[in-house]
Coordinates of C-alpha atoms and ligand atoms in Angstrom, one line a residue:
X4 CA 15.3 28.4 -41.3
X5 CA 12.3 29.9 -39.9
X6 CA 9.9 26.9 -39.9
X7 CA 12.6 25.0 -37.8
X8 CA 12.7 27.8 -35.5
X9 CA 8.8 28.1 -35.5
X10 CA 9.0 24.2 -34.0
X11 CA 11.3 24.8 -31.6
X12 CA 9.2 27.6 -30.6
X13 CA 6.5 25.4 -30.5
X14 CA 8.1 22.6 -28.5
X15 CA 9.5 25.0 -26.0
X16 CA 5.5 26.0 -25.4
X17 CA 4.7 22.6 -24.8
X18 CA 7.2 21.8 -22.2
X19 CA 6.1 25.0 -20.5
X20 CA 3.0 23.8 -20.7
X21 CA 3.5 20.2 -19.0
X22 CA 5.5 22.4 -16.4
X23 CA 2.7 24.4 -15.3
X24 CA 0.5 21.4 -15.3
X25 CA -1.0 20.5 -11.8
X26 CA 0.6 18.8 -9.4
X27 CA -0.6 16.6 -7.6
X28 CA -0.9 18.1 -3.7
X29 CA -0.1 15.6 -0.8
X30 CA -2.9 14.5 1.2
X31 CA -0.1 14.5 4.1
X32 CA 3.5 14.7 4.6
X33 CA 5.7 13.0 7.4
X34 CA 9.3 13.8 8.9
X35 CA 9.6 10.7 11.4
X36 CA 8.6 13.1 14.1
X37 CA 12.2 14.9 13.7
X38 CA 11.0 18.1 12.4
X39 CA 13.6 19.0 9.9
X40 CA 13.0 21.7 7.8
X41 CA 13.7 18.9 4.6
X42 CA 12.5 18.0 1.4
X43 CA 10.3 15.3 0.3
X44 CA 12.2 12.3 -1.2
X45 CA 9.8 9.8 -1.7
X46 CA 6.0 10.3 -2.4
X47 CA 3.3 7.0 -1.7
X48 CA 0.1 7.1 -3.4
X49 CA -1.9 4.8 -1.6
X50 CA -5.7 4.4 -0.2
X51 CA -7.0 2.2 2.5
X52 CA -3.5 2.0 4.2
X53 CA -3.3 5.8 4.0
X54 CA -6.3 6.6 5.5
X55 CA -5.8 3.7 8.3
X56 CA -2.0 5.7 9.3
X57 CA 0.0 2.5 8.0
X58 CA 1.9 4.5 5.6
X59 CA 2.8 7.3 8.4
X60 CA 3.8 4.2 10.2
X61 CA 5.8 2.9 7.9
X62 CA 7.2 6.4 6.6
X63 CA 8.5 7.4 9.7
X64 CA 9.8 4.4 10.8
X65 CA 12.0 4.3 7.8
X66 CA 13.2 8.4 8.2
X67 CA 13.7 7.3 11.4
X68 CA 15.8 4.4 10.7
X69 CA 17.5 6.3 7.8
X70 CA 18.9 9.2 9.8
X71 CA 20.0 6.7 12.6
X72 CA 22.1 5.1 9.9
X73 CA 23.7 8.5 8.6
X74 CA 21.1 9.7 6.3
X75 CA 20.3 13.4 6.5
X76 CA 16.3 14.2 7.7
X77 CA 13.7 14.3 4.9
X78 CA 10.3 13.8 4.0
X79 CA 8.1 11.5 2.6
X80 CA 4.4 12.1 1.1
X81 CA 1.3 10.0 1.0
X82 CA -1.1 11.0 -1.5
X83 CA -5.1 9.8 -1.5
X84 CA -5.8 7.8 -4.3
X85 CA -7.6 4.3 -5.0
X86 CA -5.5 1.7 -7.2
X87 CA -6.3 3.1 -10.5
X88 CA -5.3 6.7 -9.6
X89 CA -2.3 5.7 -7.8
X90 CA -1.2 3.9 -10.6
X91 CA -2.5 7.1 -13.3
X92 CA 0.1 8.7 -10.4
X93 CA 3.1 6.7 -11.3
X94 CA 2.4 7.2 -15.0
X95 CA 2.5 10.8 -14.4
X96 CA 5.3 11.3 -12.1
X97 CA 3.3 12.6 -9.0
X98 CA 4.7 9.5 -7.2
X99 CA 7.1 7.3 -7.0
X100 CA 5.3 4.3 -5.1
X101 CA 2.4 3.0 -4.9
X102 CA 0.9 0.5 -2.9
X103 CA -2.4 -1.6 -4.9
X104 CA -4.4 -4.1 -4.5
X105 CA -5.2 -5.3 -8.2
X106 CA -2.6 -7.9 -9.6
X107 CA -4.6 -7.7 -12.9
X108 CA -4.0 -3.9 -12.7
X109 CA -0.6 -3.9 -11.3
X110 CA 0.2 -6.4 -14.3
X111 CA -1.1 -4.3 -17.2
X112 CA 0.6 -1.2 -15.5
X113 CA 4.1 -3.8 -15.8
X114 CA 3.7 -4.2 -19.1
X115 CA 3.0 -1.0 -20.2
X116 CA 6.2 0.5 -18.7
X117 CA 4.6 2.4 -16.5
X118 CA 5.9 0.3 -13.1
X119 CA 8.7 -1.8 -13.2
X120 CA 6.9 -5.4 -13.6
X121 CA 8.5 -6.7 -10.5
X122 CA 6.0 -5.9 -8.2
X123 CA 6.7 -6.0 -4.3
X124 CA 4.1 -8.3 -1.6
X125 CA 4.0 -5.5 1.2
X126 CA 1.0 -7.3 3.1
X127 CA -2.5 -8.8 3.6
X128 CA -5.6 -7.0 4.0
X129 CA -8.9 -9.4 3.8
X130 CA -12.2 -8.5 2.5
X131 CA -15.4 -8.6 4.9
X132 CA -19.3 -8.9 3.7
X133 CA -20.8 -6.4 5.8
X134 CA -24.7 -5.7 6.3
X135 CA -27.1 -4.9 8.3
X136 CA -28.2 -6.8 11.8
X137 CA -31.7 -7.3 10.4
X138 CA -30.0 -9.3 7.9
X139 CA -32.7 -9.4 5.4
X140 CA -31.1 -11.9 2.6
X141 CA -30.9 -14.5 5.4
X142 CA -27.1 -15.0 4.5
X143 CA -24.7 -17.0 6.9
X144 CA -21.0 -17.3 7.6
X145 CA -21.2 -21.0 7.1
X146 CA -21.8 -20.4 3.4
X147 CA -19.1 -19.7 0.8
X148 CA -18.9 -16.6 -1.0
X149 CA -20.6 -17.3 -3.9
X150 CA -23.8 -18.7 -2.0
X151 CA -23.6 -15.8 -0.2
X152 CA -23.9 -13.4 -3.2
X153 CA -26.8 -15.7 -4.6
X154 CA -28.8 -15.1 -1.6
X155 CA -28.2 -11.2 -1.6
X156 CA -29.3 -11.1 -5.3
X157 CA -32.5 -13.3 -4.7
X158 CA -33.5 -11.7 -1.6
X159 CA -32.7 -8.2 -3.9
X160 CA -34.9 -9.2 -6.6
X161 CA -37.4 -9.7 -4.5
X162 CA -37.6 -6.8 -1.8
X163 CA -41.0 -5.8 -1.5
X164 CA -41.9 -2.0 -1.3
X165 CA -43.3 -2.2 2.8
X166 CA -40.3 -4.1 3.6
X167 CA -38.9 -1.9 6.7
X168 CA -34.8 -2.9 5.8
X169 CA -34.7 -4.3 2.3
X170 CA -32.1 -6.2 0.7
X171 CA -30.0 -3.4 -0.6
X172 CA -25.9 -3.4 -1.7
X173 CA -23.5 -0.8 -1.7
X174 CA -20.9 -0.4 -4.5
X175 CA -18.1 2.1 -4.6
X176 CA -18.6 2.4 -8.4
X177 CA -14.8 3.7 -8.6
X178 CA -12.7 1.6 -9.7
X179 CA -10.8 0.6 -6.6
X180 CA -9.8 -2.8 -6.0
X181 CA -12.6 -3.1 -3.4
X182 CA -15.5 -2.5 -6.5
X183 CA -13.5 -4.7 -9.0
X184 CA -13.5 -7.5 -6.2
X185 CA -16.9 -7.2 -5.4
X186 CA -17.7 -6.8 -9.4
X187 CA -15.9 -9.9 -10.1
X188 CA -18.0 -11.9 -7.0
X189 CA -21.3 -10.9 -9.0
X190 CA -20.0 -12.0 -12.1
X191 CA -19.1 -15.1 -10.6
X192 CA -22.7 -15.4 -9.8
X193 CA -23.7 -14.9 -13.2
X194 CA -25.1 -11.4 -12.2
X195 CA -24.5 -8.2 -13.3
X196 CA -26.0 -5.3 -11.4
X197 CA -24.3 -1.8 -12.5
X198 CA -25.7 -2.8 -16.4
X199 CA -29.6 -1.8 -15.0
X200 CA -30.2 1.5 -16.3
X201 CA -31.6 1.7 -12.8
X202 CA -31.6 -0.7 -10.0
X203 CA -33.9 -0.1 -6.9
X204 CA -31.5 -2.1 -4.6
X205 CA -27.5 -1.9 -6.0
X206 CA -26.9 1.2 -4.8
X207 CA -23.5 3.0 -6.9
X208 CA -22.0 5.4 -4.3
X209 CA -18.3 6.8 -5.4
X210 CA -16.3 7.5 -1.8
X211 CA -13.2 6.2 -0.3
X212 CA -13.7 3.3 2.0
X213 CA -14.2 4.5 5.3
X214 CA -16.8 6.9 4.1
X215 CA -18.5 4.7 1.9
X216 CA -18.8 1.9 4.9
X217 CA -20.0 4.3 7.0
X218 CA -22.5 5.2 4.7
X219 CA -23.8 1.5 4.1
X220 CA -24.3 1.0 8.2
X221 CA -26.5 4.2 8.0
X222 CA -28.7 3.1 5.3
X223 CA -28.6 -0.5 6.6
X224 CA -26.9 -1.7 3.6
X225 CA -24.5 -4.5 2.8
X226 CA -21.4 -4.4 1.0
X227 CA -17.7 -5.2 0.8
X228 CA -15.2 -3.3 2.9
X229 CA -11.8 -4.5 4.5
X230 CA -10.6 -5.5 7.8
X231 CA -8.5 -2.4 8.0
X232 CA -11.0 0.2 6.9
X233 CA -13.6 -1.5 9.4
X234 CA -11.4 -1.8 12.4
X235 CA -10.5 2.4 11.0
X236 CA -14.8 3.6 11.9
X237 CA -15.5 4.8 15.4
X238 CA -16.6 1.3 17.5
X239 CA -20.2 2.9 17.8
X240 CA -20.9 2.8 13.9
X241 CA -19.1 -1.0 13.8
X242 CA -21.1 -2.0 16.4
X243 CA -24.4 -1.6 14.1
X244 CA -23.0 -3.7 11.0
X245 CA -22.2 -7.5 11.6
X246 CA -19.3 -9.2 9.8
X247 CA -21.0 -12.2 7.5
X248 CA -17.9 -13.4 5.5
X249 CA -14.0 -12.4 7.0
X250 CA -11.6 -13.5 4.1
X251 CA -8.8 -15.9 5.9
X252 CA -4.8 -15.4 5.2
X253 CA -5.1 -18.7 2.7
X254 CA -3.9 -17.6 -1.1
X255 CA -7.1 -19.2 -2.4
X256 CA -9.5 -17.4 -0.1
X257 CA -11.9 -15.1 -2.6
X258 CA -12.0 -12.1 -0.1
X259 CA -8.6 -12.3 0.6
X260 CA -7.1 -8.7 -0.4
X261 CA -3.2 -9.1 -0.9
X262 CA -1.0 -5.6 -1.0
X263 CA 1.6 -4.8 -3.3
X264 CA 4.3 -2.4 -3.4
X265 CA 4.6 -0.7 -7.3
X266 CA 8.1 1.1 -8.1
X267 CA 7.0 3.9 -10.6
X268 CA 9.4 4.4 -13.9
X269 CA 9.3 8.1 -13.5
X270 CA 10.1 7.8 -9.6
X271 CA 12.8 10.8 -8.7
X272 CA 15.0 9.0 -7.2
X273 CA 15.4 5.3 -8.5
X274 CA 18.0 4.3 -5.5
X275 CA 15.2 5.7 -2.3
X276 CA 13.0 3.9 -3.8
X277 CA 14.2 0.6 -4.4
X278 CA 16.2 1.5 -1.1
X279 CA 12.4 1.7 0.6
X280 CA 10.7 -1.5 -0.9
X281 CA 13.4 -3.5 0.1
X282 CA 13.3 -2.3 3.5
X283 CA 9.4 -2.4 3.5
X284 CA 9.3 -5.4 2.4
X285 CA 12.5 -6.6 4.8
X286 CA 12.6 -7.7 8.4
X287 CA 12.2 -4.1 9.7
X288 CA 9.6 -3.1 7.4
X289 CA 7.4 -6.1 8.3
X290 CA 7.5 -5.8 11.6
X291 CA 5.9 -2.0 11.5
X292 CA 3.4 -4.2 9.5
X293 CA 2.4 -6.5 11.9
X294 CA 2.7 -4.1 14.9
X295 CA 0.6 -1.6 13.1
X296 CA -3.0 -1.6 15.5
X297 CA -5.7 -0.1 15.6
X298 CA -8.2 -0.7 19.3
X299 CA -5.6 -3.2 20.0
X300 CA -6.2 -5.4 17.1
X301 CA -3.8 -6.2 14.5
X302 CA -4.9 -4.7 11.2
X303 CA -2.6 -6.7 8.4
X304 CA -0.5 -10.0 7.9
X305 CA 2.6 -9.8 6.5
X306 CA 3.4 -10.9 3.1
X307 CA 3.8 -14.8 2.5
X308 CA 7.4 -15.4 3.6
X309 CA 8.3 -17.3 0.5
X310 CA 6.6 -14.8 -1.6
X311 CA 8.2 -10.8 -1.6
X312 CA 9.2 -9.8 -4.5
X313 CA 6.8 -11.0 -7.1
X314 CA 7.6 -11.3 -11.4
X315 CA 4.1 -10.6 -13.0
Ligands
NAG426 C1 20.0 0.7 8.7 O1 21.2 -0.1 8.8 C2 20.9 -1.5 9.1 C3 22.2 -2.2 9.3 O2 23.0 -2.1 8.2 C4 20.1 -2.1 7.9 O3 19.8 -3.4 8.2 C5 18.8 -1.3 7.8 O4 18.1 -1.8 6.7 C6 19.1 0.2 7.6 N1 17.9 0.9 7.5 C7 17.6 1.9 6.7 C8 16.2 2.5 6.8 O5 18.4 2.3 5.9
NAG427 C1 -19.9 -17.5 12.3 O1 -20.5 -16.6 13.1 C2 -20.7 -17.0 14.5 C3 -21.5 -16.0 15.2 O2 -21.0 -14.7 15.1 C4 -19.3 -17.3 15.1 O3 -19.5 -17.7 16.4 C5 -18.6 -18.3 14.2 O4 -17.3 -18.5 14.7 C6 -18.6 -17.9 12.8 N1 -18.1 -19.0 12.0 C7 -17.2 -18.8 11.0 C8 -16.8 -20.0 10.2 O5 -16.7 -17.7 10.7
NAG428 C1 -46.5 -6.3 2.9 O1 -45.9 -7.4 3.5 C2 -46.7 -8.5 3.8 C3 -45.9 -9.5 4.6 O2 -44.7 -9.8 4.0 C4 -47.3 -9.1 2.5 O3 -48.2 -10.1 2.7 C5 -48.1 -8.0 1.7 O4 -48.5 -8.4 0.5 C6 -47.2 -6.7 1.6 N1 -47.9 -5.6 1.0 C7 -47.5 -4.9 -0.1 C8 -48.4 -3.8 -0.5 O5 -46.4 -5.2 -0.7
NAG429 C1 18.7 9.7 -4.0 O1 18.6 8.9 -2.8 C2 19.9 8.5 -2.3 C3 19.6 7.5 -1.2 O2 18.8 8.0 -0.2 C4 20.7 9.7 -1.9 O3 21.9 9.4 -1.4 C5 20.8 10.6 -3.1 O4 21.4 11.9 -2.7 C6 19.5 11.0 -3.7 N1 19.7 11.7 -5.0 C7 19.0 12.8 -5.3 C8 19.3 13.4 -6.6 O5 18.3 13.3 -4.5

């Protein structure tokens, strides 16, 4: 029958069309210092604790562990990407973990197959109000969160033009968990900024975090960053922003910025991967964790003892 052939025909395209689709390249790939000339196993998508080395820190503790315990040598990946794309990563097989920061996110992705719901705690980042030493919106660590985003958007509203460091806010506009957080804390105000068709003082600048809190100290401008990416800028930009607001490690804390481990449905290799968040989220795995520093300051808690593995 030539139409059935004609399909098959057809369907044989397609697949060599989703072969030759692009793959996703590895912002960096570790070997546990052992350099093997192995494959990559497992592949991380992952932002903030990319670019601040935990994931090299935790990937070649665990090759390193591995081949102690028999393994042969391999490889594991970390691949750039804020929570949304990590998780678009996992739905398209370019990795097999990922590490987020959105339980909202992380949930949907659960339920629509693309992670297995059981999501892993890995660890604790907390969210910092950063801004400029001039402080212009008068705002004050003794205030809560909220009182603090009052006072930006009233001081915002009324910048006036020969004002020499105005009230002005940074947003990563991305996406990431950082702009949903810092979304949500306007909303929570009863404010919402990005719907101006223009807006002299919310400032929409797409970049990964440490480039887009460097960016907000040189134009004097507040925003929401993370312990981690702030303790990750040279000490000479840090020492021109001022911390306002540091999230504590209490569950209820508004800037507090919990990490969790995502096992994707299309990961290659079902038994590394569970294998991994285990151990990440194990004894060994948290103590990399909490060792991880960066200037001799400790970057992230732990998860919540009672709390590892997680049913959304
Ligand atoms: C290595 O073996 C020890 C002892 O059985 C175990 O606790 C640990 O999780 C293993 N580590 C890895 C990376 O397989
Ligand atoms: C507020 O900031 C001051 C000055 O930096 C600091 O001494 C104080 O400990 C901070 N208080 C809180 C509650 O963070
Ligand atoms: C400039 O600032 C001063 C002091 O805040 C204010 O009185 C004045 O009206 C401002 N001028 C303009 C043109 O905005
Ligand atoms: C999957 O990972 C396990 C555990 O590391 C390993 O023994 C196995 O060979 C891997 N399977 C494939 C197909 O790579």
């Amino acid at each position: 029958m030539p139409s059935f052939r004609l399909s098959n025909l057809f369907f044989a395209l397609l697949s060599i069309a989703g072969a030759v689709r692009a793959v996703v390249e590895p912002t960096a790939v570790y070997d546990g210092g052992l350099q093997s000339d192995s494959d990559i196993l497992l592949r991380i998508a992952s932002g903030g604790a990319g670019q601040q080395g935990l994931v090299k820190a935790i990937a070649d503790a665990y090759i390193q562990e591995s081949v102690k315990n028999g393994s042969k040598p391999f490889k594991v990946s970390w691949v750039l990407s804020d929570t949304t794309f990590s998780i678009k990563n996992l739905q398209s097989g370019d990795a097999d973990i990922g590490i987020t920061y959105n339980p909202a996110a992380e949930k949907i992705a659960g339920d629509q197959g693309i992670i297995d719901p059981k999501t892993y705690y890995l660890f604790r980042d907390h969210f910092l109000i950063v801004g400029p030493k001039e402080n212009p919106a008068s705002i004050s660590n003794c205030s809560d969160v909220q009182t603090i985003f009052a006072k930006l958007y009233q001081s915002a509203d009324k910048n006036s033009a020969n004002t020499t460091v105005p009230t002005r806010w940074l947003s990563r506009y991305d996406k990431s968990a950082t702009n949903m957080k810092e979304s949500q804390l306007w909303l929570s105000i009863g404010q919402v900024p990005w719907s101006m068709p223009y807006s002299t003082w919310y400032h929409q600048f797409i970049a990964f975090p440490v480039q887009a809190l460097t960016t907000a100290v040189q134009l004097k401008e507040y925003t929401l960053t993370d312990r981690a990416t702030y303790l990750s800028i040279s000490p000479e930009v840090a020492s021109q922003t001022v911390i306002f607001k540091a999230s504590s490690d209490d569950a209820d804390d508004p800037l507090l910025n919990p990490a969790h481990l995502l096992v994707g449905k299309k990961t290659q290799n079902e038994t590394l991967a569970y294998h991994f968040a285990d151990w990440a989220t194990g004894v060994n795995g948290q103590k990399v964790i909490t060792d991880f520093k960066k200037n001799g300051q400790q970057l992230y808690s732990g998860a919540p003892k009672d709390d590892t593995r997680q049913r959304n």
